[in-house]
């Protein structure tokens, strides 16, 4: 199962980030003669690195490192140095003593001022939800996805290997279902005990006239309600998976129709090109 790439937990990426961080800090002694104020230069660099510490994924890591290298090259170049310093002044000045450590997130969104060293040159990674398919225009040849059943969880397989995000989603769903099953078994045992307690209360009431405390219900009420709630959530999850599978089946049919139409157009273009070559 593929794992997400976390830079501060990878030796190679951690060494590259530390080397870039030290190189940017060393440039401070070469910038003293410029008119742009350098107050908080090292703090701004550290703030950017702290904010980008928890990004994951090869694409976002590549964008962040390329922005750092571009900024370093600009600081070393006399013609672009002043413009780079003006761009860096837009980064908010954050003290490392008062900064709040961000929590690691698997799906962290980019945004906010000062999220990169050069915001004007930040690359935008295109992201499109999977269920917005079929895409009318795509680069290259269209591949029809396949509907795969992974432990009763449907998903569309576009290509191999399986994406890390999809693996985490399936694993989390399986763990939720296992916890629900374990809790159901525990409640079944509690219901059996509660039925015996209710039978004993009925015997005391019939033989000795001892009734329950006023305001108290049956022993079986609470565990039975909890079990019904778990069953309802399980049935709701099943209905969602069924609707998702139906939606994915429609996507496959539409993708297959578009792929067939695009293949027919390619064949027509090839036929016309071949006919044109013969007439020459």
mmCIF file of C-alpha atoms in Angstrom:
data_model
loop_
_atom_site.group_PDB
_atom_site.id
_atom_site.type_symbol
_atom_site.label_atom_id
_atom_site.label_comp_id
_atom_site.label_asym_id
_atom_site.label_seq_id
_atom_site.Cartn_x
_atom_site.Cartn_y
_atom_site.Cartn_z
ATOM 1 C CA UNK A 1 0.000 0.000 0.000
ATOM 2 C CA UNK A 2 1.530 3.368 -1.000
ATOM 3 C CA UNK A 3 2.340 5.784 1.808
ATOM 4 C CA UNK A 4 2.152 9.596 1.719
ATOM 5 C CA UNK A 5 5.455 11.414 1.308
ATOM 6 C CA UNK A 6 6.206 13.589 4.345
ATOM 7 C CA UNK A 7 9.390 15.679 3.854
ATOM 8 C CA UNK A 8 10.433 15.964 7.525
ATOM 9 C CA UNK A 9 10.187 12.160 7.860
ATOM 10 C CA UNK A 10 12.191 11.448 4.687
ATOM 11 C CA UNK A 11 15.971 11.638 5.000
ATOM 12 C CA UNK A 12 16.643 12.877 1.481
ATOM 13 C CA UNK A 13 13.922 15.560 1.473
ATOM 14 C CA UNK A 14 14.797 16.649 5.012
ATOM 15 C CA UNK A 15 18.435 17.158 4.034
ATOM 16 C CA UNK A 16 17.394 19.130 0.939
ATOM 17 C CA UNK A 17 15.078 21.381 2.974
ATOM 18 C CA UNK A 18 17.739 22.030 5.643
ATOM 19 C CA UNK A 19 20.360 22.819 2.988
ATOM 20 C CA UNK A 20 17.986 25.267 1.302
ATOM 21 C CA UNK A 21 17.148 26.854 4.667
ATOM 22 C CA UNK A 22 20.825 27.381 5.554
ATOM 23 C CA UNK A 23 21.610 28.776 2.089
ATOM 24 C CA UNK A 24 18.813 31.345 2.372
ATOM 25 C CA UNK A 25 19.978 32.451 5.815
ATOM 26 C CA UNK A 26 23.586 32.846 4.609
ATOM 27 C CA UNK A 27 22.431 35.394 2.035
ATOM 28 C CA UNK A 28 21.624 37.905 4.788
ATOM 29 C CA UNK A 29 25.212 39.123 5.094
ATOM 30 C CA UNK A 30 25.263 39.973 1.367
ATOM 31 C CA UNK A 31 22.080 42.089 1.569
ATOM 32 C CA UNK A 32 23.136 44.751 4.079
ATOM 33 C CA UNK A 33 23.889 47.351 1.414
ATOM 34 C CA UNK A 34 20.348 47.375 -0.042
ATOM 35 C CA UNK A 35 17.711 49.957 0.732
ATOM 36 C CA UNK A 36 14.972 47.381 1.327
ATOM 37 C CA UNK A 37 14.597 46.902 5.122
ATOM 38 C CA UNK A 38 15.846 43.520 6.298
ATOM 39 C CA UNK A 39 14.042 43.509 9.639
ATOM 40 C CA UNK A 40 12.886 39.953 10.361
ATOM 41 C CA UNK A 41 14.607 38.381 7.340
ATOM 42 C CA UNK A 42 15.440 35.146 9.148
ATOM 43 C CA UNK A 43 12.056 35.112 10.898
ATOM 44 C CA UNK A 44 10.214 35.372 7.595
ATOM 45 C CA UNK A 45 12.264 32.533 6.108
ATOM 46 C CA UNK A 46 11.587 30.379 9.159
ATOM 47 C CA UNK A 47 7.852 31.161 9.063
ATOM 48 C CA UNK A 48 7.577 29.977 5.466
ATOM 49 C CA UNK A 49 9.441 26.750 6.208
ATOM 50 C CA UNK A 50 7.260 26.069 9.258
ATOM 51 C CA UNK A 51 4.076 26.596 7.282
ATOM 52 C CA UNK A 52 5.244 24.287 4.484
ATOM 53 C CA UNK A 53 6.481 21.618 6.878
ATOM 54 C CA UNK A 54 3.304 19.530 6.741
ATOM 55 C CA UNK A 55 2.618 19.570 3.003
ATOM 56 C CA UNK A 56 2.457 16.127 1.433
ATOM 57 C CA UNK A 57 2.588 14.802 -2.091
ATOM 58 C CA UNK A 58 5.326 14.885 -4.705
ATOM 59 C CA UNK A 59 3.691 17.713 -6.678
ATOM 60 C CA UNK A 60 3.333 20.154 -3.784
ATOM 61 C CA UNK A 61 6.801 19.333 -2.423
ATOM 62 C CA UNK A 62 8.331 19.930 -5.855
ATOM 63 C CA UNK A 63 6.549 23.291 -6.155
ATOM 64 C CA UNK A 64 7.722 24.414 -2.708
ATOM 65 C CA UNK A 65 11.354 23.402 -3.296
ATOM 66 C CA UNK A 66 11.407 25.014 -6.744
ATOM 67 C CA UNK A 67 10.104 28.263 -5.249
ATOM 68 C CA UNK A 68 12.848 28.138 -2.637
ATOM 69 C CA UNK A 69 15.549 27.550 -5.239
ATOM 70 C CA UNK A 70 14.122 30.323 -7.437
ATOM 71 C CA UNK A 71 14.228 32.747 -4.510
ATOM 72 C CA UNK A 72 17.789 31.737 -3.676
ATOM 73 C CA UNK A 73 18.886 32.323 -7.276
ATOM 74 C CA UNK A 74 17.152 35.713 -7.251
ATOM 75 C CA UNK A 75 18.943 36.742 -4.044
ATOM 76 C CA UNK A 76 22.290 35.775 -5.567
ATOM 77 C CA UNK A 77 21.576 37.697 -8.778
ATOM 78 C CA UNK A 78 22.294 41.455 -8.509
ATOM 79 C CA UNK A 79 19.630 42.346 -11.072
ATOM 80 C CA UNK A 80 16.787 40.452 -9.387
ATOM 81 C CA UNK A 81 17.831 40.788 -5.744
ATOM 82 C CA UNK A 82 15.895 43.954 -4.898
ATOM 83 C CA UNK A 83 12.664 42.616 -6.463
ATOM 84 C CA UNK A 84 12.996 39.371 -4.463
ATOM 85 C CA UNK A 85 13.473 41.347 -1.246
ATOM 86 C CA UNK A 86 10.328 43.375 -1.923
ATOM 87 C CA UNK A 87 8.406 40.165 -2.471
ATOM 88 C CA UNK A 88 9.690 38.778 0.826
ATOM 89 C CA UNK A 89 8.495 41.832 2.746
ATOM 90 C CA UNK A 90 4.908 40.703 2.030
ATOM 91 C CA UNK A 91 5.426 37.607 4.179
ATOM 92 C CA UNK A 92 3.993 38.245 7.673
ATOM 93 C CA UNK A 93 6.595 38.584 10.394
ATOM 94 C CA UNK A 94 6.066 35.721 12.859
ATOM 95 C CA UNK A 95 8.267 35.128 15.873
ATOM 96 C CA UNK A 96 9.266 31.480 16.386
ATOM 97 C CA UNK A 97 8.496 31.773 20.139
ATOM 98 C CA UNK A 98 4.858 32.731 19.571
ATOM 99 C CA UNK A 99 4.171 30.678 16.472
ATOM 100 C CA UNK A 100 1.684 27.859 16.760
ATOM 101 C CA UNK A 101 2.811 24.500 15.472
ATOM 102 C CA UNK A 102 0.401 23.313 12.762
ATOM 103 C CA UNK A 103 -1.195 19.912 13.105
ATOM 104 C CA UNK A 104 -0.328 17.342 10.420
ATOM 105 C CA UNK A 105 -3.138 16.946 7.929
ATOM 106 C CA UNK A 106 -3.474 14.485 5.087
ATOM 107 C CA UNK A 107 -5.491 16.937 3.009
ATOM 108 C CA UNK A 108 -3.999 20.353 3.765
ATOM 109 C CA UNK A 109 -5.171 23.194 1.547
ATOM 110 C CA UNK A 110 -2.848 25.851 0.217
ATOM 111 C CA UNK A 111 -3.779 29.463 0.721
ATOM 112 C CA UNK A 112 -3.335 32.543 2.837
ATOM 113 C CA UNK A 113 -0.787 35.330 2.571
ATOM 114 C CA UNK A 114 2.867 34.410 2.701
ATOM 115 C CA UNK A 115 2.379 30.702 2.035
ATOM 116 C CA UNK A 116 5.405 30.693 -0.270
ATOM 117 C CA UNK A 117 8.554 32.704 -0.749
ATOM 118 C CA UNK A 118 7.405 34.198 -4.037
ATOM 119 C CA UNK A 119 3.592 34.150 -4.144
ATOM 120 C CA UNK A 120 3.443 35.739 -7.584
ATOM 121 C CA UNK A 121 5.330 32.784 -9.078
ATOM 122 C CA UNK A 122 3.455 30.052 -7.200
ATOM 123 C CA UNK A 123 2.288 27.295 -9.485
ATOM 124 C CA UNK A 124 -1.337 26.283 -9.423
ATOM 125 C CA UNK A 125 -1.868 22.534 -9.417
ATOM 126 C CA UNK A 126 -5.117 21.634 -11.221
ATOM 127 C CA UNK A 127 -7.436 19.482 -9.141
ATOM 128 C CA UNK A 128 -10.753 18.115 -10.340
ATOM 129 C CA UNK A 129 -13.076 15.900 -8.308
ATOM 130 C CA UNK A 130 -13.381 12.354 -9.542
ATOM 131 C CA UNK A 131 -17.178 12.301 -9.598
ATOM 132 C CA UNK A 132 -17.253 15.287 -11.963
ATOM 133 C CA UNK A 133 -16.368 12.890 -14.747
ATOM 134 C CA UNK A 134 -16.612 12.477 -17.627
ATOM 135 C CA UNK A 135 -14.327 15.348 -18.633
ATOM 136 C CA UNK A 136 -15.231 16.582 -22.084
ATOM 137 C CA UNK A 137 -11.654 17.533 -22.960
ATOM 138 C CA UNK A 138 -8.581 15.736 -21.662
ATOM 139 C CA UNK A 139 -4.925 15.775 -22.723
ATOM 140 C CA UNK A 140 -3.968 12.600 -24.543
ATOM 141 C CA UNK A 141 -5.993 9.449 -25.105
ATOM 142 C CA UNK A 142 -8.996 8.748 -22.910
ATOM 143 C CA UNK A 143 -8.823 5.769 -20.550
ATOM 144 C CA UNK A 144 -12.113 4.251 -19.451
ATOM 145 C CA UNK A 145 -12.029 3.610 -15.668
ATOM 146 C CA UNK A 146 -13.000 0.296 -14.116
ATOM 147 C CA UNK A 147 -15.369 -0.270 -11.219
ATOM 148 C CA UNK A 148 -13.534 -2.213 -8.503
ATOM 149 C CA UNK A 149 -14.956 -3.693 -5.300
ATOM 150 C CA UNK A 150 -12.480 -3.300 -2.429
ATOM 151 C CA UNK A 151 -13.922 -5.007 0.663
ATOM 152 C CA UNK A 152 -17.461 -3.949 -0.352
ATOM 153 C CA UNK A 153 -16.329 -0.380 -1.045
ATOM 154 C CA UNK A 154 -16.711 0.640 -4.719
ATOM 155 C CA UNK A 155 -14.216 2.922 -6.389
ATOM 156 C CA UNK A 156 -13.071 3.825 -9.861
ATOM 157 C CA UNK A 157 -9.614 2.608 -10.800
ATOM 158 C CA UNK A 158 -8.116 4.943 -13.364
ATOM 159 C CA UNK A 159 -4.572 3.621 -13.350
ATOM 160 C CA UNK A 160 -2.099 1.692 -11.260
ATOM 161 C CA UNK A 161 -0.629 1.951 -8.647
ATOM 162 C CA UNK A 162 -3.492 2.723 -6.319
ATOM 163 C CA UNK A 163 -3.390 6.350 -5.057
ATOM 164 C CA UNK A 164 -2.380 6.833 -1.429
ATOM 165 C CA UNK A 165 -5.495 8.926 -0.734
ATOM 166 C CA UNK A 166 -7.735 6.087 -1.919
ATOM 167 C CA UNK A 167 -5.831 3.546 0.191
ATOM 168 C CA UNK A 168 -6.291 5.674 3.317
ATOM 169 C CA UNK A 169 -9.998 6.116 2.591
ATOM 170 C CA UNK A 170 -10.545 2.373 2.198
ATOM 171 C CA UNK A 171 -8.522 1.589 5.325
ATOM 172 C CA UNK A 172 -10.467 4.142 7.388
ATOM 173 C CA UNK A 173 -13.789 2.756 6.151
ATOM 174 C CA UNK A 174 -12.752 -0.791 7.019
ATOM 175 C CA UNK A 175 -11.684 0.285 10.519
ATOM 176 C CA UNK A 176 -15.014 2.066 11.064
ATOM 177 C CA UNK A 177 -16.916 -1.030 9.991
ATOM 178 C CA UNK A 178 -14.833 -3.248 12.280
ATOM 179 C CA UNK A 179 -15.416 -0.953 15.271
ATOM 180 C CA UNK A 180 -19.143 -0.936 14.484
ATOM 181 C CA UNK A 181 -19.194 -4.748 14.386
ATOM 182 C CA UNK A 182 -17.278 -5.073 17.673
ATOM 183 C CA UNK A 183 -19.596 -2.579 19.354
ATOM 184 C CA UNK A 184 -22.643 -4.479 18.065
ATOM 185 C CA UNK A 185 -21.370 -7.701 19.606
ATOM 186 C CA UNK A 186 -20.777 -5.962 22.925
ATOM 187 C CA UNK A 187 -24.299 -4.542 22.879
ATOM 188 C CA UNK A 188 -25.738 -7.973 22.103
ATOM 189 C CA UNK A 189 -24.113 -9.308 25.283
ATOM 190 C CA UNK A 190 -25.437 -6.323 27.247
ATOM 191 C CA UNK A 191 -28.942 -6.895 25.882
ATOM 192 C CA UNK A 192 -28.834 -10.517 27.034
ATOM 193 C CA UNK A 193 -27.818 -9.408 30.535
ATOM 194 C CA UNK A 194 -30.467 -6.660 30.521
ATOM 195 C CA UNK A 195 -33.193 -9.171 29.628
ATOM 196 C CA UNK A 196 -32.191 -11.320 32.580
ATOM 197 C CA UNK A 197 -32.271 -8.266 34.874
ATOM 198 C CA UNK A 198 -35.750 -7.351 33.636
ATOM 199 C CA UNK A 199 -36.937 -10.919 34.247
ATOM 200 C CA UNK A 200 -35.549 -10.753 37.803
ATOM 201 C CA UNK A 201 -37.340 -7.453 38.432
ATOM 202 C CA UNK A 202 -40.595 -9.018 37.239
ATOM 203 C CA UNK A 203 -40.088 -11.959 39.625
ATOM 204 C CA UNK A 204 -39.492 -9.586 42.548
ATOM 205 C CA UNK A 205 -42.582 -7.618 41.636
ATOM 206 C CA UNK A 206 -44.760 -10.736 41.320
ATOM 207 C CA UNK A 207 -43.510 -12.634 44.365
ATOM 208 C CA UNK A 208 -42.545 -9.916 46.868
ATOM 209 C CA UNK A 209 -44.239 -6.812 45.536
ATOM 210 C CA UNK A 210 -40.938 -4.952 45.122
ATOM 211 C CA UNK A 211 -41.278 -2.489 42.257
ATOM 212 C CA UNK A 212 -38.657 -0.508 40.386
ATOM 213 C CA UNK A 213 -37.497 2.912 41.506
ATOM 214 C CA UNK A 214 -39.752 5.644 40.164
ATOM 215 C CA UNK A 215 -38.330 7.186 36.983
ATOM 216 C CA UNK A 216 -36.217 4.184 36.001
ATOM 217 C CA UNK A 217 -37.064 2.280 32.840
ATOM 218 C CA UNK A 218 -36.240 -1.187 31.667
ATOM 219 C CA UNK A 219 -32.671 -2.409 31.662
ATOM 220 C CA UNK A 220 -32.917 -3.285 27.977
ATOM 221 C CA UNK A 221 -33.884 0.214 26.812
ATOM 222 C CA UNK A 222 -30.422 1.839 26.614
ATOM 223 C CA UNK A 223 -28.450 -1.001 24.952
ATOM 224 C CA UNK A 224 -31.290 -1.682 22.505
ATOM 225 C CA UNK A 225 -31.386 1.997 21.474
ATOM 226 C CA UNK A 226 -27.612 2.021 20.980
ATOM 227 C CA UNK A 227 -27.792 -1.153 18.888
ATOM 228 C CA UNK A 228 -30.573 0.305 16.745
ATOM 229 C CA UNK A 229 -28.490 3.438 16.149
ATOM 230 C CA UNK A 230 -25.504 1.359 15.034
ATOM 231 C CA UNK A 231 -27.671 -0.694 12.688
ATOM 232 C CA UNK A 232 -29.174 2.469 11.242
ATOM 233 C CA UNK A 233 -25.726 3.963 10.603
ATOM 234 C CA UNK A 234 -24.624 0.699 8.987
ATOM 235 C CA UNK A 235 -27.655 0.657 6.703
ATOM 236 C CA UNK A 236 -27.085 4.319 5.829
ATOM 237 C CA UNK A 237 -23.479 3.544 4.855
ATOM 238 C CA UNK A 238 -24.682 0.651 2.667
ATOM 239 C CA UNK A 239 -27.189 2.908 0.902
ATOM 240 C CA UNK A 240 -24.467 5.499 0.284
ATOM 241 C CA UNK A 241 -22.167 2.835 -1.199
ATOM 242 C CA UNK A 242 -24.988 1.617 -3.452
ATOM 243 C CA UNK A 243 -25.709 5.142 -4.721
ATOM 244 C CA UNK A 244 -21.983 5.691 -5.219
ATOM 245 C CA UNK A 245 -21.689 2.473 -7.228
ATOM 246 C CA UNK A 246 -24.639 3.524 -9.413
ATOM 247 C CA UNK A 247 -23.030 6.928 -9.996
ATOM 248 C CA UNK A 248 -19.715 5.298 -10.889
ATOM 249 C CA UNK A 249 -21.463 2.926 -13.310
ATOM 250 C CA UNK A 250 -22.989 5.916 -15.087
ATOM 251 C CA UNK A 251 -19.549 7.522 -15.283
ATOM 252 C CA UNK A 252 -18.085 4.371 -16.855
ATOM 253 C CA UNK A 253 -20.846 4.245 -19.465
ATOM 254 C CA UNK A 254 -20.381 7.908 -20.375
ATOM 255 C CA UNK A 255 -16.585 7.541 -20.486
ATOM 256 C CA UNK A 256 -16.910 4.504 -22.765
ATOM 257 C CA UNK A 257 -19.215 6.417 -25.122
ATOM 258 C CA UNK A 258 -16.802 9.381 -25.262
ATOM 259 C CA UNK A 259 -13.831 7.065 -25.799
ATOM 260 C CA UNK A 260 -15.663 5.363 -28.672
ATOM 261 C CA UNK A 261 -16.475 8.719 -30.244
ATOM 262 C CA UNK A 262 -12.890 9.965 -29.881
ATOM 263 C CA UNK A 263 -11.562 6.727 -31.402
ATOM 264 C CA UNK A 264 -13.894 7.184 -34.378
ATOM 265 C CA UNK A 265 -12.611 10.733 -34.860
ATOM 266 C CA UNK A 266 -8.988 9.592 -34.725
ATOM 267 C CA UNK A 267 -9.678 6.932 -37.328
ATOM 268 C CA UNK A 268 -11.378 9.501 -39.568
ATOM 269 C CA UNK A 269 -8.395 11.842 -39.286
ATOM 270 C CA UNK A 270 -5.991 9.016 -40.101
ATOM 271 C CA UNK A 271 -8.132 7.934 -43.041
ATOM 272 C CA UNK A 272 -8.259 11.481 -44.432
ATOM 273 C CA UNK A 273 -4.490 11.910 -43.988
ATOM 274 C CA UNK A 274 -3.832 8.589 -45.733
ATOM 275 C CA UNK A 275 -6.143 9.518 -48.576
ATOM 276 C CA UNK A 276 -4.446 12.911 -48.944
ATOM 277 C CA UNK A 277 -1.011 11.245 -49.196
ATOM 278 C CA UNK A 278 -2.261 8.926 -51.906
ATOM 279 C CA UNK A 279 -3.592 11.824 -53.985
ATOM 280 C CA UNK A 280 -0.285 13.669 -53.900
#
